[in-house]
Amino acid sequence: MNTSQTQTLTIPVIDANSENIKPYGHLLGDDVSKPGLGIPFYQGRVLEGENLDFIYRGDATFRTAKIMPGYPTVTWLERHMYMTQMFIGLGQSPFIMVLSPPTHENNQDLPDLSQVKALRFPPGHGLLLHLGTWHDFPIACDQPVVILTANSDEVVTALTQMKQPGEMNEGDVYKISLTKRLGYEIELDV
């Protein structure tokens, strides 16, 4: 597709909640996920949650990234088919995720832009993505935000081996250029 014909898709930023996050993943926040794990040592004082459905291939990796404030135009989306990536905001700043539901069950290799959403996560919250959820890296709002990311080493290695931004289908990273593939870029209406 000719990038001189790029169209802008403007989407509103809406606050994430346990209902509107369901097509993309699981909201992590100020409540215990899957309460009721039977660890007897701190009953009455601790409500234990079951293990989260963090799936990965190879070695799990955890890292942090500090994101500077601003609302960039989104031109990339990616998905992972062997990992349920997790992003958790640390500190007192919110963050935004641009997300589109998985399309692989319909044998689609591109996101459905009619389903794309921009969800704002409150400070101290995060999400665990479903397999195949299309996403961009988190976006800081008006203040820097530090994000804890749960990944696989396979994904981190594939991303760090890129010499410059470009489409990729390496390891468990399938990243596309929205302008090249669909003729669109995404702007946030904040």
mmCIF file of N, CA and C in Angstrom, residues 83-138:
data_model
loop_
_atom_site.group_PDB
_atom_site.id
_atom_site.type_symbol
_atom_site.label_atom_id
_atom_site.label_comp_id
_atom_site.label_asym_id
_atom_site.label_seq_id
_atom_site.Cartn_x
_atom_site.Cartn_y
_atom_site.Cartn_z
ATOM 1 N N MET A 83 2.822 -16.636 23.865
ATOM 2 C CA MET A 83 3.028 -15.938 25.132
ATOM 3 C C MET A 83 1.833 -15.041 25.432
ATOM 4 N N THR A 84 1.433 -15.048 26.676
ATOM 5 C CA THR A 84 0.403 -14.134 27.172
ATOM 6 C C THR A 84 1.128 -13.003 27.887
ATOM 7 N N GLN A 85 1.665 -12.079 27.124
ATOM 8 C CA GLN A 85 2.491 -10.997 27.650
ATOM 9 C C GLN A 85 1.738 -10.211 28.723
ATOM 10 N N MET A 86 2.501 -9.690 29.683
ATOM 11 C CA MET A 86 1.911 -8.949 30.788
ATOM 12 C C MET A 86 2.592 -7.597 30.920
ATOM 13 N N PHE A 87 1.774 -6.546 31.109
ATOM 14 C CA PHE A 87 2.262 -5.191 31.353
ATOM 15 C C PHE A 87 1.624 -4.685 32.635
ATOM 16 N N ILE A 88 2.452 -4.215 33.583
ATOM 17 C CA ILE A 88 1.948 -3.692 34.849
ATOM 18 C C ILE A 88 2.585 -2.339 35.091
ATOM 19 N N GLY A 89 1.738 -1.325 35.314
ATOM 20 C CA GLY A 89 2.232 0.009 35.623
ATOM 21 C C GLY A 89 2.682 0.084 37.076
ATOM 22 N N LEU A 90 3.909 0.537 37.296
ATOM 23 C CA LEU A 90 4.439 0.716 38.647
ATOM 24 C C LEU A 90 4.376 2.205 38.989
ATOM 25 N N GLY A 91 4.274 2.522 40.248
ATOM 26 C CA GLY A 91 4.260 3.923 40.640
ATOM 27 C C GLY A 91 2.875 4.537 40.570
ATOM 28 N N GLN A 92 2.850 5.865 40.361
ATOM 29 C CA GLN A 92 1.613 6.636 40.494
ATOM 30 C C GLN A 92 1.083 7.189 39.171
ATOM 31 N N SER A 93 1.552 6.676 38.046
ATOM 32 C CA SER A 93 1.134 7.207 36.749
ATOM 33 C C SER A 93 0.306 6.187 35.971
ATOM 34 N N PRO A 94 -0.734 6.657 35.271
ATOM 35 C CA PRO A 94 -1.497 5.768 34.408
ATOM 36 C C PRO A 94 -0.759 5.508 33.095
ATOM 37 N N PHE A 95 -1.234 4.545 32.320
ATOM 38 C CA PHE A 95 -0.698 4.312 30.991
ATOM 39 C C PHE A 95 -1.826 3.866 30.069
ATOM 40 N N ILE A 96 -1.567 3.936 28.771
ATOM 41 C CA ILE A 96 -2.556 3.589 27.752
ATOM 42 C C ILE A 96 -2.014 2.435 26.922
ATOM 43 N N MET A 97 -2.907 1.520 26.553
ATOM 44 C CA MET A 97 -2.568 0.446 25.623
ATOM 45 C C MET A 97 -3.524 0.523 24.438
ATOM 46 N N VAL A 98 -2.973 0.459 23.227
ATOM 47 C CA VAL A 98 -3.772 0.345 22.009
ATOM 48 C C VAL A 98 -3.845 -1.144 21.693
ATOM 49 N N LEU A 99 -5.081 -1.664 21.620
ATOM 50 C CA LEU A 99 -5.302 -3.111 21.533
ATOM 51 C C LEU A 99 -6.341 -3.451 20.464
ATOM 52 N N SER A 100 -6.169 -4.610 19.861
ATOM 53 C CA SER A 100 -7.174 -5.170 18.961
ATOM 54 C C SER A 100 -7.262 -6.666 19.274
ATOM 55 N N PRO A 101 -8.462 -7.233 19.275
ATOM 56 C CA PRO A 101 -8.612 -8.643 19.657
ATOM 57 C C PRO A 101 -7.851 -9.587 18.731
ATOM 58 N N PRO A 102 -7.553 -10.781 19.224
ATOM 59 C CA PRO A 102 -6.903 -11.788 18.379
ATOM 60 C C PRO A 102 -7.722 -12.064 17.118
ATOM 61 N N THR A 103 -7.025 -12.319 16.023
ATOM 62 C CA THR A 103 -7.691 -12.633 14.752
ATOM 63 C C THR A 103 -7.265 -13.992 14.210
ATOM 64 N N HIS A 104 -6.340 -14.663 14.881
ATOM 65 C CA HIS A 104 -5.800 -15.925 14.355
ATOM 66 C C HIS A 104 -6.837 -17.043 14.289
ATOM 67 N N GLU A 105 -7.833 -17.011 15.147
ATOM 68 C CA GLU A 105 -8.854 -18.068 15.114
ATOM 69 C C GLU A 105 -9.669 -18.011 13.828
ATOM 70 N N ASN A 106 -9.672 -16.838 13.167
ATOM 71 C CA ASN A 106 -10.348 -16.671 11.872
ATOM 72 C C ASN A 106 -9.342 -16.730 10.720
ATOM 73 N N ASN A 107 -8.142 -17.259 11.013
ATOM 74 C CA ASN A 107 -7.061 -17.369 10.026
ATOM 75 C C ASN A 107 -6.704 -16.022 9.405
ATOM 76 N N GLN A 108 -6.742 -14.980 10.215
ATOM 77 C CA GLN A 108 -6.388 -13.642 9.762
ATOM 78 C C GLN A 108 -5.008 -13.276 10.282
ATOM 79 N N ASP A 109 -4.187 -12.689 9.410
ATOM 80 C CA ASP A 109 -2.841 -12.260 9.794
ATOM 81 C C ASP A 109 -2.747 -10.759 10.029
ATOM 82 N N LEU A 110 -3.898 -10.088 10.060
ATOM 83 C CA LEU A 110 -3.929 -8.645 10.280
ATOM 84 C C LEU A 110 -4.964 -8.317 11.349
ATOM 85 N N PRO A 111 -4.746 -7.220 12.086
ATOM 86 C CA PRO A 111 -5.737 -6.817 13.089
ATOM 87 C C PRO A 111 -6.989 -6.260 12.416
ATOM 88 N N ASP A 112 -8.094 -6.337 13.119
ATOM 89 C CA ASP A 112 -9.351 -5.754 12.671
ATOM 90 C C ASP A 112 -9.424 -4.343 13.260
ATOM 91 N N LEU A 113 -9.161 -3.341 12.431
ATOM 92 C CA LEU A 113 -9.115 -1.964 12.934
ATOM 93 C C LEU A 113 -10.469 -1.464 13.421
ATOM 94 N N SER A 114 -11.550 -2.113 13.029
ATOM 95 C CA SER A 114 -12.858 -1.702 13.546
ATOM 96 C C SER A 114 -13.014 -2.105 15.015
ATOM 97 N N GLN A 115 -12.120 -2.958 15.506
ATOM 98 C CA GLN A 115 -12.175 -3.424 16.893
ATOM 99 C C GLN A 115 -11.092 -2.810 17.779
ATOM 100 N N VAL A 116 -10.257 -1.944 17.226
ATOM 101 C CA VAL A 116 -9.144 -1.387 17.984
ATOM 102 C C VAL A 116 -9.657 -0.424 19.059
ATOM 103 N N LYS A 117 -9.053 -0.501 20.225
ATOM 104 C CA LYS A 117 -9.411 0.352 21.359
ATOM 105 C C LYS A 117 -8.144 0.906 21.987
ATOM 106 N N ALA A 118 -8.285 2.055 22.625
ATOM 107 C CA ALA A 118 -7.215 2.635 23.443
ATOM 108 C C ALA A 118 -7.730 2.656 24.875
ATOM 109 N N LEU A 119 -7.140 1.828 25.727
ATOM 110 C CA LEU A 119 -7.590 1.705 27.113
ATOM 111 C C LEU A 119 -6.553 2.303 28.055
ATOM 112 N N ARG A 120 -7.053 3.136 28.989
ATOM 113 C CA ARG A 120 -6.187 3.768 29.989
ATOM 114 C C ARG A 120 -6.274 2.955 31.279
ATOM 115 N N PHE A 121 -5.094 2.569 31.779
ATOM 116 C CA PHE A 121 -4.998 1.782 33.003
ATOM 117 C C PHE A 121 -4.591 2.689 34.148
ATOM 118 N N PRO A 122 -5.301 2.628 35.284
ATOM 119 C CA PRO A 122 -4.942 3.467 36.421
ATOM 120 C C PRO A 122 -3.588 3.073 36.996
ATOM 121 N N PRO A 123 -2.974 3.955 37.763
ATOM 122 C CA PRO A 123 -1.705 3.612 38.421
ATOM 123 C C PRO A 123 -1.833 2.295 39.186
ATOM 124 N N GLY A 124 -0.783 1.486 39.116
ATOM 125 C CA GLY A 124 -0.769 0.228 39.852
ATOM 126 C C GLY A 124 -1.582 -0.892 39.217
ATOM 127 N N HIS A 125 -2.053 -0.710 38.012
ATOM 128 C CA HIS A 125 -2.844 -1.729 37.313
ATOM 129 C C HIS A 125 -2.084 -2.228 36.090
ATOM 130 N N GLY A 126 -2.582 -3.295 35.515
ATOM 131 C CA GLY A 126 -1.956 -3.834 34.328
ATOM 132 C C GLY A 126 -2.879 -4.808 33.639
ATOM 133 N N LEU A 127 -2.315 -5.522 32.673
ATOM 134 C CA LEU A 127 -3.100 -6.519 31.978
ATOM 135 C C LEU A 127 -2.235 -7.690 31.556
ATOM 136 N N LEU A 128 -2.895 -8.822 31.476
ATOM 137 C CA LEU A 128 -2.322 -10.055 30.958
ATOM 138 C C LEU A 128 -3.043 -10.311 29.640
ATOM 139 N N LEU A 129 -2.311 -10.218 28.525
ATOM 140 C CA LEU A 129 -2.911 -10.343 27.200
ATOM 141 C C LEU A 129 -3.310 -11.777 26.890
ATOM 142 N N HIS A 130 -4.373 -11.928 26.106
ATOM 143 C CA HIS A 130 -4.700 -13.236 25.536
ATOM 144 C C HIS A 130 -3.662 -13.563 24.463
ATOM 145 N N LEU A 131 -3.479 -14.828 24.174
ATOM 146 C CA LEU A 131 -2.636 -15.215 23.042
ATOM 147 C C LEU A 131 -3.170 -14.540 21.779
ATOM 148 N N GLY A 132 -2.282 -13.937 21.010
ATOM 149 C CA GLY A 132 -2.659 -13.350 19.732
ATOM 150 C C GLY A 132 -3.259 -11.963 19.773
ATOM 151 N N THR A 133 -3.391 -11.358 20.962
ATOM 152 C CA THR A 133 -3.930 -9.997 21.025
ATOM 153 C C THR A 133 -2.965 -9.034 20.353
ATOM 154 N N TRP A 134 -3.489 -8.217 19.441
ATOM 155 C CA TRP A 134 -2.699 -7.186 18.771
ATOM 156 C C TRP A 134 -2.505 -6.029 19.728
ATOM 157 N N HIS A 135 -1.281 -5.509 19.797
ATOM 158 C CA HIS A 135 -0.999 -4.427 20.741
ATOM 159 C C HIS A 135 0.222 -3.633 20.299
ATOM 160 N N ASP A 136 0.292 -2.433 20.812
ATOM 161 C CA ASP A 136 1.481 -1.610 20.697
ATOM 162 C C ASP A 136 2.087 -1.552 22.097
ATOM 163 N N PHE A 137 3.284 -1.006 22.204
ATOM 164 C CA PHE A 137 3.895 -0.856 23.524
ATOM 165 C C PHE A 137 3.089 0.180 24.316
ATOM 166 N N PRO A 138 3.056 0.087 25.648
ATOM 167 C CA PRO A 138 2.312 1.061 26.439
ATOM 168 C C PRO A 138 2.728 2.499 26.125
#
